[in-house]
Coordinates of C-alpha atoms and ligand atoms in Angstrom, one line a residue:
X1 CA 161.5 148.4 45.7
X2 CA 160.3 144.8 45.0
X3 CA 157.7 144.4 42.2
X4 CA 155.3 143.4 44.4
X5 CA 155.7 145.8 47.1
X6 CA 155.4 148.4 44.1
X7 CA 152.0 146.7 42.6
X8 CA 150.2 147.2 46.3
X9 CA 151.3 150.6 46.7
X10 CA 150.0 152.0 43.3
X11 CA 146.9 149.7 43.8
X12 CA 146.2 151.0 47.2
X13 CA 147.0 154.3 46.0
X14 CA 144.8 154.4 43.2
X15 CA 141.9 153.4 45.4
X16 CA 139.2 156.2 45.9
X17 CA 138.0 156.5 49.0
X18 CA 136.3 158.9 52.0
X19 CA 135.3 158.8 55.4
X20 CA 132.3 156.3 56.0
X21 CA 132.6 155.8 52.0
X22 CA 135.9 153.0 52.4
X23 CA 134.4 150.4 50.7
X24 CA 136.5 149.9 47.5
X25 CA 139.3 149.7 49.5
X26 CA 137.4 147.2 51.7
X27 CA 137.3 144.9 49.0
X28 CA 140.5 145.4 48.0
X29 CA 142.1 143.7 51.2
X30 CA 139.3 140.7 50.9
X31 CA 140.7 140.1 47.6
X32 CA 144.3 140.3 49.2
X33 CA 143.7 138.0 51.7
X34 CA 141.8 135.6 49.3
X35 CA 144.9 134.9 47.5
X36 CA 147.4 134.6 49.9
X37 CA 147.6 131.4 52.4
X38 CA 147.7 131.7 56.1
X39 CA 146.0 134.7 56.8
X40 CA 142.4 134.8 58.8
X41 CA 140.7 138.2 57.9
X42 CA 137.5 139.1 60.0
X43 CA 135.1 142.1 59.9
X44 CA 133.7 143.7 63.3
X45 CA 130.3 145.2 63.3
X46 CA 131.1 148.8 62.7
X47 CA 132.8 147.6 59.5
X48 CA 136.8 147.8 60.5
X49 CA 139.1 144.7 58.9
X50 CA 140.8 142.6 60.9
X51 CA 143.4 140.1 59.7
X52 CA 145.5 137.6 61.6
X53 CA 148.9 136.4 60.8
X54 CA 150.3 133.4 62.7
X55 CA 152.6 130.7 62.2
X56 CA 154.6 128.4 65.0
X57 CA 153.0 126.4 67.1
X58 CA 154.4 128.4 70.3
X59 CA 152.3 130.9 72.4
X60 CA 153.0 134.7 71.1
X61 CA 152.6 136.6 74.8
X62 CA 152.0 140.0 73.7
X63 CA 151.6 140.0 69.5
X64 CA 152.0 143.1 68.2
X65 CA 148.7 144.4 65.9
X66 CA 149.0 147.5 63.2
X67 CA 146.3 149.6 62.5
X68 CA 146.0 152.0 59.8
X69 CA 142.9 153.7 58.4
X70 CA 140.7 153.1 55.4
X71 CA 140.0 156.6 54.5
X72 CA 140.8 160.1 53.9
X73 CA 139.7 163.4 53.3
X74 CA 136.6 163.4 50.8
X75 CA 133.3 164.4 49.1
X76 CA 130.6 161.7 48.9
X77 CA 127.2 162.6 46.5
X78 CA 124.4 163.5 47.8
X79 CA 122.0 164.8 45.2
X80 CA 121.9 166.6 42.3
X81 CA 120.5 169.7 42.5
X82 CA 120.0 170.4 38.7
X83 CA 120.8 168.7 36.0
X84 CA 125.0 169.7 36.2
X85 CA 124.8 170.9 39.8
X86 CA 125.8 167.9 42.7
X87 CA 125.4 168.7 46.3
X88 CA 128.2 166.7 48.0
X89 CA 129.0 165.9 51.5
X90 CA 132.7 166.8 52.9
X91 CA 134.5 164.9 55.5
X92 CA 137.5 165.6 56.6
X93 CA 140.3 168.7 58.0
X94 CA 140.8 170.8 54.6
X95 CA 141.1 174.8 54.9
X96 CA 138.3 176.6 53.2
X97 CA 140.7 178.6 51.1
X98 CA 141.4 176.0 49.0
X99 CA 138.0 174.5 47.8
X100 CA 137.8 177.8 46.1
X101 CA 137.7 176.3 41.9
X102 CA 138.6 173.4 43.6
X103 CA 139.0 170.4 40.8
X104 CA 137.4 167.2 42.1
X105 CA 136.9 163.4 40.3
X106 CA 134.2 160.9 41.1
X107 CA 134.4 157.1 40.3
X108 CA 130.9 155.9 39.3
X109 CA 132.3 152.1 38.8
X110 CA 135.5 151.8 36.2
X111 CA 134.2 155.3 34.9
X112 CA 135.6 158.7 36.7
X113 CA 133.4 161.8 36.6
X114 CA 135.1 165.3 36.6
X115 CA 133.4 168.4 38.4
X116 CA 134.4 171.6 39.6
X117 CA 133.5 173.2 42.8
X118 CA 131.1 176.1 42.4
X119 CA 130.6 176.9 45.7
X120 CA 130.6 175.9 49.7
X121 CA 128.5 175.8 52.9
X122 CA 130.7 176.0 56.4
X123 CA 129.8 176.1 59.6
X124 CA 131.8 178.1 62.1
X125 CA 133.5 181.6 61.3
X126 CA 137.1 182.7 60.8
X127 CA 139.9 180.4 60.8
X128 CA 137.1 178.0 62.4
X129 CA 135.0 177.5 59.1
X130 CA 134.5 173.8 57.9
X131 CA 133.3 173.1 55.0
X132 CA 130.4 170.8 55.3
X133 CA 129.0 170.6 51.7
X134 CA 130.3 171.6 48.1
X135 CA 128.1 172.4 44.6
X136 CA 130.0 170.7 42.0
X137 CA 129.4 171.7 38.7
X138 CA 129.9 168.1 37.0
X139 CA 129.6 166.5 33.5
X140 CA 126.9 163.8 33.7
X141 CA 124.6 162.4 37.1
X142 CA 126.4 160.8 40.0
X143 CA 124.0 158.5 42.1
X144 CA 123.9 159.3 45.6
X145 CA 127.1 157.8 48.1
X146 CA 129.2 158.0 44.8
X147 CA 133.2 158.7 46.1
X148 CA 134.9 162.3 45.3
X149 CA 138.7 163.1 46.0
X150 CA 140.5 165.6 44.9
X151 CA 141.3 165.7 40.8
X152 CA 144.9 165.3 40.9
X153 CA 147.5 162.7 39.0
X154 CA 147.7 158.6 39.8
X155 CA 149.8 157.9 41.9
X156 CA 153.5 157.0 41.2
X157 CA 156.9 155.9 42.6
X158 CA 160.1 157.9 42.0
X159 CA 163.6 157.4 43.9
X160 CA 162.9 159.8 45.9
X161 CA 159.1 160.5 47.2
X162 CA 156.4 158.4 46.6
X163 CA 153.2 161.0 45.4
X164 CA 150.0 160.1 45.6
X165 CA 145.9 161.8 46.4
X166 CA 146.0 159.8 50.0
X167 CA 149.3 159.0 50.9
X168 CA 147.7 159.5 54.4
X169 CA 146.8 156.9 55.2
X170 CA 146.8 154.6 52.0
X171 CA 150.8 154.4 52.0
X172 CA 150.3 153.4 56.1
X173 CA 148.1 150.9 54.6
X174 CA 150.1 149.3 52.2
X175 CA 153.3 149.3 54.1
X176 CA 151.2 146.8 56.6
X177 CA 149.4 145.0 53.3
X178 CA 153.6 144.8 52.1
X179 CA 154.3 143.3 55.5
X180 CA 151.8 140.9 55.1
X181 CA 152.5 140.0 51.6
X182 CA 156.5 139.2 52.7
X183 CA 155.1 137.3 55.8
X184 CA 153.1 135.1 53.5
X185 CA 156.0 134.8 51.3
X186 CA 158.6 133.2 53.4
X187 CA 156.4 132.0 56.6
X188 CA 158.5 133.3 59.6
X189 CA 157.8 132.3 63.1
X190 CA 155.1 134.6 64.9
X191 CA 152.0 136.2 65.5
X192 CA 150.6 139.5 64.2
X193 CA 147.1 141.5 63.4
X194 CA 146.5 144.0 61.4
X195 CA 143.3 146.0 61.7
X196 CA 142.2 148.9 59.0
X197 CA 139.9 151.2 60.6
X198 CA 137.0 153.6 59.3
X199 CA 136.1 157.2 59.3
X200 CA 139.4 158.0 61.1
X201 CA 139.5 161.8 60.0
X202 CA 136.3 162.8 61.3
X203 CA 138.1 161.4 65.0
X204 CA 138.9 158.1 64.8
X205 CA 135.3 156.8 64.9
X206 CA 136.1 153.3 63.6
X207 CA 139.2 152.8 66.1
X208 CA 136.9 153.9 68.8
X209 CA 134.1 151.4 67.6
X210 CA 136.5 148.8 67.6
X211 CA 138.2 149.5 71.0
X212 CA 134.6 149.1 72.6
X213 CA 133.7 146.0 70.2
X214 CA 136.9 144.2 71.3
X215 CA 138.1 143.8 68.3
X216 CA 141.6 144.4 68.9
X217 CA 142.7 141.0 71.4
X218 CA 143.8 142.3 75.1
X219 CA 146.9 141.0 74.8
X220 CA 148.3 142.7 71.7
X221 CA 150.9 145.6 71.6
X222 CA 149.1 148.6 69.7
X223 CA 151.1 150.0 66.3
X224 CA 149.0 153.0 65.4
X225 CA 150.3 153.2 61.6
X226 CA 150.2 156.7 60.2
X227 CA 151.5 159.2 57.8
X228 CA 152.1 162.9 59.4
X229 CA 152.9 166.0 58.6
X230 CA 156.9 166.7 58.5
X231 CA 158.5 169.0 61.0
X232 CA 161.5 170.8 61.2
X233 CA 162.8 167.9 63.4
X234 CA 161.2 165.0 61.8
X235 CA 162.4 165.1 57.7
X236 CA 160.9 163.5 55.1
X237 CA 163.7 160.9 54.1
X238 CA 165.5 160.6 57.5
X239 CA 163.5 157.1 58.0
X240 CA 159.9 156.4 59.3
X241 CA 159.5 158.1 62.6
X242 CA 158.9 155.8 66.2
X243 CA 156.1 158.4 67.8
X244 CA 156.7 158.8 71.6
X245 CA 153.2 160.8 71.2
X246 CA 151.3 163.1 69.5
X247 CA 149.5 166.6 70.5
X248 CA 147.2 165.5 72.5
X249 CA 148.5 162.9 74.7
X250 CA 151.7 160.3 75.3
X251 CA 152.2 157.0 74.5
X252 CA 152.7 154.0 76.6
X253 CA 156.4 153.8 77.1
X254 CA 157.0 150.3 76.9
X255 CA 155.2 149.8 73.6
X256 CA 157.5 152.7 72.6
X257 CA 160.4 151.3 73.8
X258 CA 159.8 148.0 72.5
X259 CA 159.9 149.4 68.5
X260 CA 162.8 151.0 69.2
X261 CA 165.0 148.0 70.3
X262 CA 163.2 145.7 67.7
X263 CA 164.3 148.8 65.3
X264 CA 167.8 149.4 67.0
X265 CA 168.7 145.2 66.2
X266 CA 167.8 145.9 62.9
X267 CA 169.6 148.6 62.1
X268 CA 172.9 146.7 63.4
X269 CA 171.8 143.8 60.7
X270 CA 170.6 146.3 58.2
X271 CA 173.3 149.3 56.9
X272 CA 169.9 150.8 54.5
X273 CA 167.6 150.7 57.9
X274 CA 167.3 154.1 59.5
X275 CA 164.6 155.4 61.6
X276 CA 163.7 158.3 64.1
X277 CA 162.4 158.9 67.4
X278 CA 160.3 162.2 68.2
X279 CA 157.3 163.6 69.1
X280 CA 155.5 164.6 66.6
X281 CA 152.9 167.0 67.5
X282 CA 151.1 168.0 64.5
X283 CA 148.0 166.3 64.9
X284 CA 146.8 163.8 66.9
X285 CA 146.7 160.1 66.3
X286 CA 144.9 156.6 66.7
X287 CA 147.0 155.7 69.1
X288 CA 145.9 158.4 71.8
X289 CA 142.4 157.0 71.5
X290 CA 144.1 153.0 72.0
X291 CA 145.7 153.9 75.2
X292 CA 142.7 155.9 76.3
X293 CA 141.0 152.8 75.9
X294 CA 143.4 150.6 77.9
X295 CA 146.0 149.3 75.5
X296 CA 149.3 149.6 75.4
X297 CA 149.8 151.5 72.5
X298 CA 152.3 153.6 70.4
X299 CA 152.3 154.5 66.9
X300 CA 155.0 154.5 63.8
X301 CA 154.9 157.2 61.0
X302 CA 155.8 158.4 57.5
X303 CA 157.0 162.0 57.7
X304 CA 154.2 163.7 55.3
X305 CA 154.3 166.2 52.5
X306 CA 151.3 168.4 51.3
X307 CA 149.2 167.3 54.5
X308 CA 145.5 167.0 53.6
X309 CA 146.6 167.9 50.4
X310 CA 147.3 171.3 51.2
X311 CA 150.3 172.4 48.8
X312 CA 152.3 174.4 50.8
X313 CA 154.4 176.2 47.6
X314 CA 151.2 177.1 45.7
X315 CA 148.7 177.8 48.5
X316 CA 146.5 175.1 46.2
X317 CA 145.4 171.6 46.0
X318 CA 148.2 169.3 45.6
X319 CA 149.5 165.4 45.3
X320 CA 150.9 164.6 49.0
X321 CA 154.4 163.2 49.3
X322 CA 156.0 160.3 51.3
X323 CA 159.7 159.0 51.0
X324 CA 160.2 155.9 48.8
X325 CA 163.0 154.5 51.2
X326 CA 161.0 155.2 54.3
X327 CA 158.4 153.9 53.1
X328 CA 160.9 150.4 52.2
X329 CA 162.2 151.0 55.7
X330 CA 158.4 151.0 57.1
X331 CA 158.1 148.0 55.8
X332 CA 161.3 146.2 57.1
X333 CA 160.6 147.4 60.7
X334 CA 157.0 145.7 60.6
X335 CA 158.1 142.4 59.7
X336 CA 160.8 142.3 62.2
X337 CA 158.3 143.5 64.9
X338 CA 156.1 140.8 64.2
X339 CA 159.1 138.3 64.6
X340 CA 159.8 140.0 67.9
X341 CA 156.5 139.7 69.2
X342 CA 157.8 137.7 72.3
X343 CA 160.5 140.0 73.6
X344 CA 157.5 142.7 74.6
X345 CA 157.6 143.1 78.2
X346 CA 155.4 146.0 80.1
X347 CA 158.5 146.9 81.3
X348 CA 161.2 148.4 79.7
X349 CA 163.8 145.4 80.7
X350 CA 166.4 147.1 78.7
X351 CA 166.1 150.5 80.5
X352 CA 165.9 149.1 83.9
X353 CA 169.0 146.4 83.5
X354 CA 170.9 149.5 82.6
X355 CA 169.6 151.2 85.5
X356 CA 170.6 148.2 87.9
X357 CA 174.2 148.1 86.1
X358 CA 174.9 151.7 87.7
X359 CA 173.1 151.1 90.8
X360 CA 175.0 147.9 91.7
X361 CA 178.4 150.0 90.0
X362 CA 178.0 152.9 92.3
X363 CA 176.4 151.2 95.7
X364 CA 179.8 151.4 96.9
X365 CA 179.9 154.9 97.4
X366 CA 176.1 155.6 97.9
X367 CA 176.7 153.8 101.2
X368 CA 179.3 155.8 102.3
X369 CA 177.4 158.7 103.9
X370 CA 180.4 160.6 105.8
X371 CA 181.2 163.9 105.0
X372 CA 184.6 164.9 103.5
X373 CA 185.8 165.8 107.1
X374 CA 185.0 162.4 109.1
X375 CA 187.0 160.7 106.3
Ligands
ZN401 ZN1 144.4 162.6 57.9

């Protein structure tokens, strides 16, 4: 991976953050965009980043624009109830069984604050039970709204998997931060947005907020950028996946399509480039709530390890996992979609030119209507 690639993703990475509570990463892409020429970033009301990439002097018809969100599951302080004791809020979809001497860090500034969990309140029974707020037993004060993840190791690179607290969706936003980086780099042709959305795991509240604030310009095609949890027919490793959908709902089929031939050409340029095609039904994503909205909308994942953090060996808290060359892979696709963003078409022109082939091929004998016997 290139240096620079590698510095965004361990910033990114190492970035603490929680729904409603995304602000360090907030500044983060401000200072990104500062230093780099060519890019317009803008902030809606409800918060969300939105940052423009064009060069060419040519219209872009239907520009694609990424999104990816800002958070991930988290604590944020809300009082301390003694002088050891903090009361923090939870956000996000974490099974109760694993809070249980649950390990957690604050950052109060440059300065981390350890605390262990000493209990939970939940609402709801059964399987059903969320965790709404945690007693922490911690070291010294935290001022209310300080940031709490999970206490686990910075994040790091290997060969193979890429392991990190919020992989989901910190490596979806530093693949498009990567993209933007190479864009700025060697200047292509093109037009692209990328928007970084709040409070997504509490139901996509900041994609919703921007859908209704017109944030996101009519005519773009919708990437909903994601990381998601790896199924039996959707590997970690086998290259970033193309989602036709999700549980809840399909995506729009031309936006769908579209990826895939941008991603089909490159593989024919590119021997490294793989990717897949599936549904991947483990959760539901962003890009549900796009199209419900109106757009045309797909989305493009990371197959994920440890969803949520839920290590599935130990039954305890653990690092989540990506794949270092999907996650390279990731990156390749986006820039070549934002170089494609003038062959969108609502339709699927490669579908139905195929279709017409056959139909003109076999008219022949569709209008012969005799039977055998009148032959
Ligand atoms: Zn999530």
């Amino acid at each position: 991976m290139q240096a620079s690639h590698r510095k965004i993703l361990i910033d990114a990475l190492s970035i603490p953050t929680a729904p409603f509570a995304e602000h360090a990463v907030i500044d983060y892409i401000r200072e990104f965009c500062k230093c780099r020429r060519g890019l317009t970033l803008t902030k809606d009301q409800n918060g969300n980043l939105l940052v423009r990439y064009r060069q060419g002097s040519g219209p872009v018809k239907h520009p694609v624009c990424f999104t990816a969100h800002l958070d991930h599951p988290g604590f944020v302080a809300e009082r301390m109830m003694d002088a050891k004791t903090l009361r923090a809020r939870w956000r996000g979809g974490v099974h109760r069984a694993y809070f249980t001497d649950g390990k957690v860090r604050f950052w109060v500034g440059q300065r981390t604050v350890r605390g262990v969990i000493k209990s939970v309140r939940v609402r709801g029974r059964g399987g059903d039970a969320r965790v709404e707020t945690a007693d922490i037993t911690v070291r010294s004060p935290l001022p209310p709204g300080t940031v709490g993840m999970w206490d686990l190791p910075e994040p790091k690179i290997g060969s193979r998997f890429i392991r990190a607290r919020d992989c989901d969706d910190m490596a979806g936003v530093a693949g498009m931060l990567c993209c933007l980086d190479q864009l700025c780099r060697y200047k292509p042709g093109g037009e692209g947005y990328f928007l970084f959305t709040r409070a997504e795991e509490v139901g996509f509240i900041g994609a919703m907020a921007a859908c209704r604030a017109g944030t996101i310009p009519k005519k773009c095609v919708v990437i909903a950028v994601e990381t998601s949890s790896e199924l039996p027919s959707a590997r970690i490793g086998d290259g970033p996946v193309l989602r036709v959908g999700d549980r809840s709902s399909i995506y729009t089929p031309a936006a769908t399509a579209f990826c895939r031939t941008v991603a089909d050409a490159l593989a024919k340029r590119t021997k490294s480039f793989t990717y897949q095609r599936k549904l991947m039904d483990g959760g539901t994503c962003e890009a549900a709530a796009y199209c419900d909205f109106g757009y045309q909308a797909t989305g493009i994942c990371l197959a994920l390890g440890n969803y949520h953090n839920m290590g599935i060996e130990r039954k305890k808290i653990a690092a989540e996992y990506v794949s270092t060359r999907d996650f390279e892979n990731l990156v390749k696709w986006f820039i070549a979609l934002v170089k494609s963003g003038n062959s969108y078409s609502l339709h699927n022109a490669e579908f139905r030119a195929r279709l017409q082939k056959l139909e003109k091929q076999f008219a022949k004998l569709l209008k012969d209507t005799r039977s055998p016997t009148q032959v």
